């Protein structure tokens, strides 16, 4: 009884911590800026309005930024998983490979992203990818940022899958690649889905590279930043509210796959 | 179906030689049980045969075709893993059909063959289940079915009974034996359990430290062990090995001098000097006519197991274990093993058998 109460209280506090900022964003998104700046602040808008959304959707910047952010995030998921599946498999199965890749990927994470973004911007200027309208440069940058996350998730997933299953598949007539394709990858599906979600959100929220590499062709996070920095809290909150939608959609799509599966039954 | 031939197969891992010049011919349809203590190279032998490891040197042929350079999927060799290695994301039917699918067998044919082998292994009602929903014995039968469904040229079993409880183990042992009689597939059966090897193998191959010690029928391995190691490894309890000195007319064991009867003098005289005498626990008898080594029995050590009674004793201070049939409530103070029941081994490291 007491334990249940404690859990309920902890749960409520945690929910408040997560939901309160969310509620404030949604409130500010439907509040005129004049009211947002007024004192004392209000909990609920006195004059709710959709003006912020109307203005955004009427502009060229928001639809462009939305398309750019979604495209870069989805492409980043694709490229990152393609690159990391093979690397993570090798690292999980061949131990010297694993140790070396660990070291390399940790070193990359040691530098602050801004320190890497500037030389990357210089490089992209030379290749014509700087401020690229299709976000090619940003896609490459996000792939590099997301790579270690996906790598560690997938390597740990592959390590949990017994190597005997791949060996059995080979004896059953599958090639080495066929064994991974038909046995290991299906068993790693929950982790693949989790890695995809993680990579999507890393790209979706990424700010430093987006700000520096896409100076005028802006994806959503820098766009939000500009509205906020130049004194339009309503518009900034509306962008944030809009950003929630694709993120929630991808979570809804991937969540069932993450929960499914399991390894039990392969052995004794 | 085919004969399997191992020619001087050697496997080194760095400085360790896991398998040392292993040569053996497994006849078509024969079941050879490979037995030895852990680390003797039996698992290495299996992995090399399966293609999961490459030999350092030597050749393996199955049905005349050299397979040791082929990848596992091209070898026509099937294996049941110690851990079974069932695919947890597939149903029992999909597990069994997997090897057929990999060979491009059509859907209806696949279905028919899987159903047939599943019926033979009493899995007919379990085909739609997942491995997680099966008991240990059922999982093992699925692993057998998956390996046998495509009629491999060579069938490998890696300690298939080690994960089963004692009663089930006896049942499955009989089951595998009957299955082998019926399917007649050339089989290498790896185990550390000499009882399993003796009951299942057409022949028993004893490995130690990567070297083949002896490969012969269970009876021959028991009756004529090739060296002291095989003698001590096969049989429960193991054969007693006694250090001894032979001379023209007597055997010296510890502080005991045993005079040799005339009929035995030539036999022991031929190996005068240090040697090792082997005597099976069951060779000791209460028969007053027996002439040979006399063991002094310590009655307090008697273990009555029902079908047999074990006890410890000494011959010239060397410890021995003796075994008598049935329940023996009062052990005689002395038991004799006849000279004719003694095995003679060299006193050196190899301890090879001295008589053919």
XYZ file of C-alpha atoms in Angstrom:
624
model
C 0.000 0.000 0.000
C 2.673 2.436 1.078
C 4.862 1.339 -1.810
C 2.069 1.873 -4.294
C 1.506 5.368 -2.946
C 5.206 6.171 -3.196
C 5.279 4.948 -6.773
C 2.184 7.012 -7.608
C 3.710 10.181 -6.129
C 7.031 9.637 -7.911
C 5.162 8.993 -11.145
C 3.108 12.150 -10.781
C 6.210 14.251 -10.122
C 7.999 12.759 -13.087
C 4.983 13.366 -15.331
C 4.848 16.999 -14.167
C 8.541 17.469 -14.929
C 8.001 16.152 -18.452
C 4.545 17.546 -19.166
C 4.810 21.039 -17.650
C 7.296 22.434 -20.218
C 5.245 20.769 -22.938
C 2.080 22.424 -21.653
C 3.820 25.797 -21.488
C 4.991 25.449 -25.091
C 1.498 24.620 -26.296
C 0.020 27.467 -24.229
C 2.515 29.983 -25.576
C 1.928 28.805 -29.134
C -1.745 29.879 -28.943
C -1.134 33.084 -26.983
C -0.549 36.523 -28.569
C 2.991 37.801 -27.895
C 1.663 40.874 -26.082
C 0.048 38.620 -23.485
C 3.162 36.452 -23.233
C 5.232 39.475 -22.230
C 2.608 40.776 -19.730
C 3.030 40.556 -15.941
C 1.823 38.598 -13.995
C 2.098 35.628 -16.387
C -1.037 33.626 -17.102
C -1.494 29.835 -16.898
C -4.131 29.760 -19.621
C -4.323 32.164 -22.574
C -6.982 34.877 -22.056
C -7.371 35.327 -25.792
C -6.404 32.037 -27.462
C -5.449 32.506 -31.094
C -4.099 30.494 -34.020
C -2.401 33.581 -35.491
C 1.085 32.199 -34.828
C 0.339 29.031 -36.796
C -1.372 30.962 -39.571
C 1.600 33.262 -39.962
C 4.034 30.354 -40.007
C 2.125 28.262 -42.499
C 1.697 31.330 -44.724
C 5.443 31.913 -44.783
C 7.879 30.153 -47.086
C 10.303 29.316 -44.289
C 8.268 26.901 -42.208
C 7.084 24.498 -44.953
C 10.610 24.508 -46.379
C 12.208 23.950 -42.937
C 9.759 21.148 -42.141
C 10.467 19.356 -45.409
C 14.220 19.834 -44.969
C 14.240 18.565 -41.360
C 12.128 15.490 -42.138
C 14.168 14.639 -45.239
C 17.518 15.021 -43.499
C 16.349 12.984 -40.482
C 14.990 10.126 -42.614
C 18.059 10.060 -44.860
C 20.272 10.106 -41.774
C 18.424 7.083 -40.397
C 18.946 5.270 -43.686
C 22.632 6.099 -44.098
C 23.539 5.604 -40.437
C 21.899 2.190 -40.140
C 23.372 1.026 -43.454
C 26.852 2.004 -42.308
C 26.586 0.787 -38.718
C 24.912 -2.603 -39.245
C 28.005 -4.056 -40.889
C 30.442 -2.258 -38.574
C 28.530 -3.255 -35.437
C 28.293 -6.875 -36.612
C 32.045 -7.024 -37.231
C 32.723 -5.407 -33.861
C 30.443 -7.864 -32.083
C 31.861 -10.957 -33.794
C 35.556 -10.094 -34.262
C 36.910 -8.812 -30.965
C 40.024 -6.882 -32.201
C 37.792 -4.937 -34.603
C 35.464 -4.114 -31.725
C 38.143 -2.679 -29.501
C 39.570 -0.436 -32.215
C 36.216 0.921 -33.339
C 35.274 1.708 -29.737
C 38.344 3.881 -29.323
C 37.817 5.720 -32.619
C 34.156 6.454 -31.952
C 34.749 7.636 -28.407
C 37.448 10.048 -29.594
C 34.985 11.630 -32.047
C 32.525 12.226 -29.211
C 35.170 13.974 -27.112
C 35.188 17.104 -29.343
C 32.342 19.605 -28.929
C 30.228 19.629 -32.076
C 30.909 23.305 -32.709
C 34.640 22.577 -32.890
C 33.918 20.068 -35.645
C 31.219 22.074 -37.397
C 33.519 24.969 -38.399
C 36.147 22.916 -40.280
C 33.329 20.904 -41.790
C 31.686 24.106 -43.036
C 34.993 25.127 -44.662
C 35.223 21.717 -46.301
C 31.641 21.857 -47.547
C 32.181 25.327 -49.076
C 34.827 23.764 -51.261
C 32.530 20.925 -52.363
C 29.503 23.148 -52.880
C 27.590 21.500 -50.053
C 27.588 24.508 -47.744
C 24.062 25.869 -47.162
C 22.922 23.272 -49.711
C 19.169 23.731 -50.404
C 18.634 19.949 -50.242
C 20.613 19.731 -46.975
C 23.181 17.261 -48.362
C 25.962 18.700 -46.197
C 23.793 18.590 -43.097
C 22.836 14.989 -43.904
C 26.515 14.010 -43.978
C 27.171 15.873 -40.719
C 24.191 14.275 -38.968
C 25.246 10.833 -40.146
C 28.622 11.388 -38.500
C 26.976 12.637 -35.310
C 24.526 9.737 -35.089
C 26.954 6.996 -36.095
C 28.367 6.211 -32.607
C 24.901 6.025 -31.009
C 23.595 3.556 -33.560
C 26.870 1.641 -33.467
C 26.792 1.021 -29.727
C 23.101 0.077 -29.706
C 23.540 -2.407 -32.554
C 26.839 -3.845 -31.393
C 25.343 -4.675 -28.006
C 22.315 -6.176 -29.722
C 24.490 -8.398 -31.943
C 26.578 -9.447 -28.955
C 23.468 -10.769 -27.231
C 22.585 -12.961 -30.224
C 24.497 -16.272 -29.854
C 27.024 -16.815 -32.609
C 25.867 -20.460 -32.788
C 22.669 -19.292 -34.464
C 24.693 -17.888 -37.363
C 26.871 -20.996 -37.433
C 23.788 -23.226 -37.466
C 22.370 -21.237 -40.368
C 25.617 -21.675 -42.292
C 25.533 -25.430 -41.741
C 21.902 -25.397 -42.807
C 23.058 -24.042 -46.141
C 23.101 -20.260 -45.769
C 26.122 -18.205 -46.788
C 27.731 -16.087 -44.089
C 25.823 -13.062 -45.335
C 22.636 -15.131 -45.660
C 22.981 -16.264 -42.046
C 23.175 -12.647 -40.851
C 20.338 -11.594 -43.141
C 17.933 -14.394 -42.227
C 18.766 -15.002 -38.589
C 20.738 -12.201 -36.937
C 18.955 -9.191 -38.406
C 15.411 -10.471 -37.730
C 16.449 -11.201 -34.152
C 17.973 -7.717 -33.843
C 14.795 -6.041 -35.110
C 13.845 -4.431 -31.787
C 17.313 -2.931 -31.511
C 17.278 -1.844 -35.154
C 14.010 -0.021 -34.503
C 15.409 1.550 -31.335
C 18.536 2.648 -33.189
C 16.408 4.114 -35.995
C 14.361 6.101 -33.487
C 17.451 7.317 -31.677
C 19.110 8.425 -34.925
C 15.953 10.157 -36.139
C 15.683 12.141 -32.923
C 19.402 12.991 -32.873
C 19.067 14.529 -36.337
C 15.664 16.054 -35.620
C 16.922 17.961 -32.528
C 20.447 18.718 -33.715
C 21.203 22.431 -33.526
C 24.915 23.294 -33.818
C 25.569 21.810 -37.275
C 22.161 22.923 -38.500
C 22.889 26.508 -37.469
C 26.382 26.659 -38.968
C 25.952 24.583 -42.123
C 22.486 25.810 -43.213
C 22.871 29.582 -42.655
C 19.881 30.667 -44.754
C 18.296 27.369 -45.895
C 17.230 26.588 -42.375
C 15.830 23.390 -40.913
C 13.439 23.721 -37.965
C 15.750 23.949 -34.894
C 17.639 27.079 -36.137
C 14.341 28.530 -37.363
C 12.915 28.141 -33.874
C 16.057 29.707 -32.464
C 15.737 32.772 -34.720
C 12.103 33.383 -33.747
C 12.997 33.049 -30.104
C 16.142 35.207 -30.315
C 14.403 37.989 -32.239
C 11.500 38.300 -29.828
C 8.680 36.132 -31.200
C 8.022 33.595 -28.407
C 4.620 32.703 -29.876
C 6.040 31.782 -33.272
C 8.957 29.943 -31.665
C 6.527 27.889 -29.561
C 4.379 27.202 -32.598
C 7.440 25.831 -34.423
C 8.176 23.668 -31.365
C 4.583 22.417 -31.354
C 4.796 21.574 -35.044
C 8.095 19.767 -34.423
C 6.324 17.463 -31.999
C 4.123 15.965 -34.704
C 6.690 14.102 -36.869
C 8.616 13.054 -33.764
C 5.491 11.526 -32.195
C 4.585 9.927 -35.511
C 7.946 8.148 -35.814
C 7.696 6.985 -32.200
C 4.216 5.575 -32.904
C 5.523 3.743 -35.958
C 8.588 2.231 -34.298
C 7.394 1.554 -30.741
C 5.662 -1.793 -31.493
C 8.792 -3.114 -33.203
C 10.953 -2.073 -30.256
C 8.751 -3.930 -27.812
C 8.462 -7.109 -29.890
C 10.837 -10.044 -30.097
C 13.137 -11.848 -27.747
C 15.761 -14.519 -27.892
C 14.328 -17.160 -25.587
C 13.969 -20.666 -26.910
C 17.075 -20.889 -29.043
C 18.954 -22.982 -26.512
C 18.489 -25.419 -23.700
C 25.417 -40.854 -47.422
C 29.122 -41.386 -47.612
C 32.271 -42.373 -45.788
C 34.247 -39.639 -44.055
C 38.009 -39.663 -44.088
C 40.332 -37.610 -41.911
C 43.936 -37.484 -43.098
C 46.567 -36.064 -40.723
C 44.286 -33.224 -39.622
C 46.105 -30.760 -37.371
C 44.823 -27.541 -35.831
C 47.003 -25.049 -33.992
C 45.779 -22.003 -32.126
C 48.957 -19.947 -31.682
C 51.313 -22.203 -29.787
C 48.567 -24.600 -28.675
C 47.975 -27.688 -30.771
C 44.290 -28.472 -30.315
C 44.255 -31.363 -32.754
C 47.427 -33.262 -33.570
C 47.774 -35.389 -36.714
C 44.276 -36.853 -36.471
C 43.574 -39.658 -38.959
C 40.407 -41.733 -39.017
C 38.137 -43.396 -41.536
C 34.449 -43.333 -40.666
C 32.681 -45.900 -42.804
C 29.453 -45.185 -44.670
C 26.594 -45.326 -42.175
C 28.864 -45.787 -39.198
C 28.462 -43.943 -35.906
C 31.781 -43.057 -34.324
C 31.602 -41.677 -30.790
C 34.476 -39.278 -30.128
C 35.178 -39.159 -26.430
C 37.737 -37.509 -24.186
C 38.115 -35.136 -21.265
C 37.457 -31.420 -21.812
C 40.153 -29.758 -23.864
C 41.044 -32.984 -25.668
C 40.256 -31.493 -29.089
C 36.918 -33.148 -29.747
C 35.057 -29.858 -30.192
C 37.832 -28.576 -32.448
C 37.460 -31.726 -34.548
C 33.743 -31.080 -34.914
C 34.154 -27.391 -35.785
C 36.796 -28.196 -38.399
C 34.583 -30.858 -39.929
C 31.659 -28.447 -39.992
C 33.781 -25.725 -41.577
C 33.461 -23.273 -38.690
C 37.253 -23.492 -38.247
C 39.964 -24.252 -40.799
C 42.540 -27.003 -40.145
C 46.175 -25.888 -40.040
C 47.058 -28.884 -42.180
C 45.620 -32.182 -43.332
C 42.578 -33.064 -45.400
C 38.979 -34.152 -44.814
C 37.049 -36.062 -47.456
C 33.393 -36.968 -47.419
C 32.294 -39.408 -50.082
C 35.645 -38.946 -51.795
C 35.130 -35.183 -52.114
C 37.592 -32.969 -50.297
C 35.611 -30.601 -48.065
C 38.083 -28.928 -45.713
C 38.503 -25.883 -47.945
C 34.777 -25.421 -48.612
C 32.584 -22.995 -46.653
C 30.138 -24.691 -44.237
C 27.092 -24.266 -46.473
C 28.751 -26.132 -49.361
C 29.791 -29.202 -47.341
C 26.580 -31.208 -47.025
C 27.406 -31.662 -43.347
C 24.683 -31.181 -40.711
C 25.261 -30.523 -37.046
C 23.283 -30.521 -33.826
C 24.779 -27.913 -31.524
C 25.206 -28.458 -27.823
C 23.002 -25.410 -27.268
C 20.602 -26.645 -30.040
C 20.793 -23.168 -31.691
C 17.139 -23.157 -32.757
C 16.006 -19.982 -34.518
C 13.820 -18.339 -31.876
C 11.939 -16.113 -34.334
C 10.720 -19.045 -36.405
C 8.129 -21.715 -35.701
C 9.167 -25.345 -35.345
C 8.066 -25.930 -38.938
C 10.116 -23.001 -40.250
C 13.116 -24.180 -38.242
C 12.901 -27.632 -39.800
C 12.228 -26.290 -43.303
C 15.098 -23.777 -43.131
C 17.803 -26.106 -44.562
C 15.448 -27.112 -47.387
C 14.630 -23.498 -48.161
C 18.356 -22.713 -48.334
C 18.657 -25.439 -50.954
C 15.845 -24.048 -53.022
C 13.421 -26.899 -52.365
C 9.922 -25.907 -53.481
C 7.199 -25.057 -51.012
C 5.034 -28.191 -51.191
C 8.053 -30.495 -51.240
C 9.482 -28.655 -48.232
C 6.220 -28.984 -46.413
C 6.002 -32.723 -47.105
C 9.573 -33.495 -46.028
C 9.350 -31.407 -42.863
C 6.077 -33.078 -41.928
C 7.583 -36.506 -42.510
C 10.648 -35.982 -40.317
C 8.532 -34.220 -37.683
C 6.246 -37.270 -37.522
C 9.265 -39.561 -37.220
C 10.549 -37.500 -34.298
C 7.126 -37.161 -32.642
C 6.947 -33.438 -33.274
C 3.835 -33.543 -35.436
C 1.644 -31.629 -33.018
C 4.246 -28.982 -32.220
C 4.920 -27.615 -35.706
C 3.220 -24.267 -35.155
C 4.910 -23.524 -31.852
C 7.963 -21.384 -31.270
C 11.078 -22.858 -29.630
C 10.367 -20.845 -26.464
C 7.161 -22.855 -25.993
C 8.937 -26.239 -26.012
C 10.553 -28.350 -23.285
C 14.252 -29.175 -23.379
C 13.679 -32.637 -24.835
C 11.352 -31.277 -27.503
C 13.846 -28.568 -28.479
C 16.445 -31.238 -28.864
C 14.245 -33.264 -31.178
C 13.616 -30.139 -33.259
C 17.384 -29.670 -33.537
C 17.709 -33.303 -34.662
C 14.880 -32.899 -37.166
C 16.405 -29.723 -38.612
C 19.746 -31.450 -39.080
C 18.338 -34.669 -40.545
C 15.587 -33.320 -42.812
C 17.933 -32.815 -45.756
C 19.674 -36.213 -45.471
C 23.219 -34.907 -44.982
C 26.258 -36.873 -46.123
C 27.719 -36.492 -42.645
C 25.944 -35.838 -39.392
C 27.665 -34.183 -36.406
C 26.362 -34.256 -32.839
C 27.992 -32.061 -30.190
C 27.234 -33.338 -26.666
C 23.531 -33.622 -27.539
C 22.517 -35.065 -24.175
C 24.429 -32.749 -21.871
C 21.515 -30.364 -21.307
C 18.965 -33.043 -20.453
C 18.199 -34.436 -17.014
C 19.321 -37.952 -16.131
C 16.133 -39.889 -16.980
C 15.544 -38.073 -20.257
C 19.173 -38.668 -21.145
C 18.743 -42.437 -21.084
C 15.576 -42.165 -23.192
C 17.106 -39.850 -25.782
C 20.206 -42.036 -25.956
C 18.038 -44.991 -26.959
C 16.167 -42.730 -29.305
C 19.293 -41.523 -31.108
C 20.482 -45.112 -31.359
C 17.222 -46.254 -32.938
C 17.202 -43.223 -35.228
C 20.698 -44.006 -36.425
C 19.815 -47.649 -37.055
C 16.889 -46.508 -39.158
C 18.457 -43.656 -41.130
C 21.922 -45.166 -41.368
C 23.621 -41.813 -41.710
C 27.385 -41.471 -41.214
C 27.736 -39.816 -37.824
C 30.369 -38.272 -35.579
C 29.069 -38.093 -32.041
C 31.126 -36.010 -29.613
C 30.783 -36.502 -25.874
C 32.804 -36.370 -22.682
C 30.733 -39.191 -21.193
C 32.309 -42.597 -21.801
C 29.054 -44.433 -20.999
C 27.339 -42.519 -23.790
C 30.211 -43.268 -26.151
C 30.228 -46.969 -25.297
C 26.470 -47.422 -25.662
C 26.030 -45.389 -28.857
C 29.160 -45.846 -30.902
C 29.720 -48.515 -33.519
C 33.255 -47.498 -32.724
C 34.670 -45.325 -29.971
C 37.480 -42.851 -30.712
C 39.320 -41.753 -27.579
C 41.071 -38.367 -27.776
C 43.548 -36.914 -25.357
C 45.483 -33.682 -25.741
C 44.512 -33.479 -29.403
C 45.846 -36.936 -30.193
C 43.803 -39.976 -31.128
C 44.565 -42.689 -28.573
C 42.465 -45.524 -29.940
C 39.547 -46.018 -32.312
C 37.869 -49.369 -32.008
C 34.627 -51.130 -31.106
C 33.357 -50.537 -27.562
C 34.209 -54.120 -26.627
C 37.750 -53.864 -27.984
C 38.372 -50.519 -26.291
C 37.245 -52.073 -23.034
C 39.011 -55.395 -23.386
C 42.185 -54.229 -25.062
C 42.796 -50.560 -24.216
C 45.679 -49.243 -26.328
C 47.352 -47.479 -23.430
C 47.037 -46.576 -19.757
C 45.002 -43.447 -20.484
C 42.299 -45.329 -22.401
C 42.347 -48.041 -19.731
C 41.680 -45.521 -16.992
C 39.188 -43.453 -19.031
C 36.856 -46.242 -20.138
C 34.897 -48.122 -17.480
C 33.258 -47.162 -14.189
C 34.986 -47.334 -11.862
C 38.162 -47.008 -13.964
C 40.818 -49.685 -14.344
C 43.347 -49.843 -11.496
C 46.868 -49.013 -12.662
C 49.727 -50.308 -10.481
C 53.414 -49.527 -10.873
C 55.343 -52.770 -10.795
C 58.713 -54.417 -11.452
C 58.753 -57.627 -13.450
C 61.504 -60.198 -13.269
C 61.858 -63.738 -14.586
C 59.954 -65.350 -11.722
C 58.148 -62.627 -9.776
C 56.283 -59.324 -9.798
C 57.170 -56.636 -7.279
C 54.302 -54.241 -6.476
C 55.178 -51.770 -3.761
C 56.407 -53.837 -0.868
C 54.655 -56.966 -2.065
C 56.432 -59.673 -3.997
C 54.195 -61.957 -6.040
C 55.730 -65.199 -7.220
C 54.790 -66.059 -10.811
C 53.483 -69.517 -11.661
C 55.415 -71.349 -14.353
C 52.781 -70.630 -17.013
C 53.113 -66.896 -16.527
C 56.882 -66.579 -16.402
C 57.387 -66.238 -20.146
C 54.686 -63.585 -20.393
C 56.069 -61.307 -17.692
C 59.674 -62.212 -18.300
C 59.406 -60.754 -21.801
C 58.795 -57.338 -20.186
C 61.264 -57.546 -17.354
C 61.861 -54.206 -15.666
C 59.451 -51.430 -14.679
C 55.924 -51.639 -16.092
C 52.336 -50.729 -15.222
C 49.865 -53.466 -14.399
C 46.220 -52.753 -15.209
C 43.450 -54.615 -13.464
C 39.731 -53.915 -13.820
C 37.776 -53.621 -10.546
C 35.473 -56.411 -11.714
C 38.421 -58.786 -12.256
C 38.710 -59.397 -8.526
C 36.957 -62.558 -7.340
C 36.331 -64.561 -4.209
C 37.132 -67.726 -6.191
C 39.688 -69.734 -4.225
C 41.160 -71.184 -7.416
C 42.191 -67.816 -8.823
C 45.951 -67.271 -8.829
C 47.232 -63.745 -9.176
C 47.275 -60.416 -7.400
C 45.804 -60.409 -3.945
C 44.129 -57.218 -2.710
C 43.687 -56.509 0.998
C 40.165 -55.088 1.337
C 39.141 -52.390 3.777
C 35.538 -53.449 4.627
C 34.687 -49.972 5.984
C 34.918 -48.520 2.457
C 32.203 -50.743 1.018
C 29.595 -49.002 -1.163
C 26.514 -51.113 -1.845
C 24.914 -49.846 -5.056
C 22.438 -52.711 -5.475
C 23.548 -54.294 -8.719
C 27.133 -54.068 -7.561
C 29.232 -53.505 -4.470
C 32.392 -51.381 -4.560
C 35.202 -51.337 -2.042
C 38.713 -50.004 -1.669
C 41.807 -51.924 -0.803
C 45.544 -52.143 -1.427
C 48.012 -54.327 -3.253
C 51.464 -53.750 -1.815
C 50.380 -50.290 -0.594
C 49.097 -49.290 -4.079
C 45.406 -48.343 -3.804
C 42.851 -50.348 -5.796
C 39.086 -50.303 -6.257
C 37.272 -53.630 -6.484
C 33.784 -54.370 -7.736
C 31.658 -57.413 -6.901
C 28.323 -58.320 -8.432
C 25.149 -57.778 -6.460
C 24.865 -56.910 -2.786
C 27.791 -58.182 -0.718
C 27.118 -57.480 2.972
C 30.275 -59.002 4.427
C 33.292 -58.453 2.249
C 36.043 -61.073 2.376
C 39.319 -59.672 3.730
C 41.144 -60.617 0.532
C 40.188 -60.735 -3.145
C 42.235 -62.110 -6.008
C 42.596 -60.982 -9.633
C 43.828 -63.802 -11.829
C 47.086 -63.289 -13.754
C 45.216 -63.878 -17.000
C 43.020 -60.827 -16.278
C 45.978 -58.429 -15.996
C 46.814 -55.809 -18.637
C 50.432 -54.796 -19.185
C 51.422 -51.234 -20.072
C 54.804 -49.553 -20.548
C 55.962 -47.533 -17.541
C 56.782 -44.423 -19.644
C 54.706 -41.330 -20.427
C 52.698 -42.921 -23.273
C 52.001 -46.070 -21.296
C 51.248 -48.050 -24.437
C 49.877 -51.576 -24.229
C 52.695 -54.143 -24.159
C 50.838 -57.106 -25.636
C 48.731 -57.411 -28.732
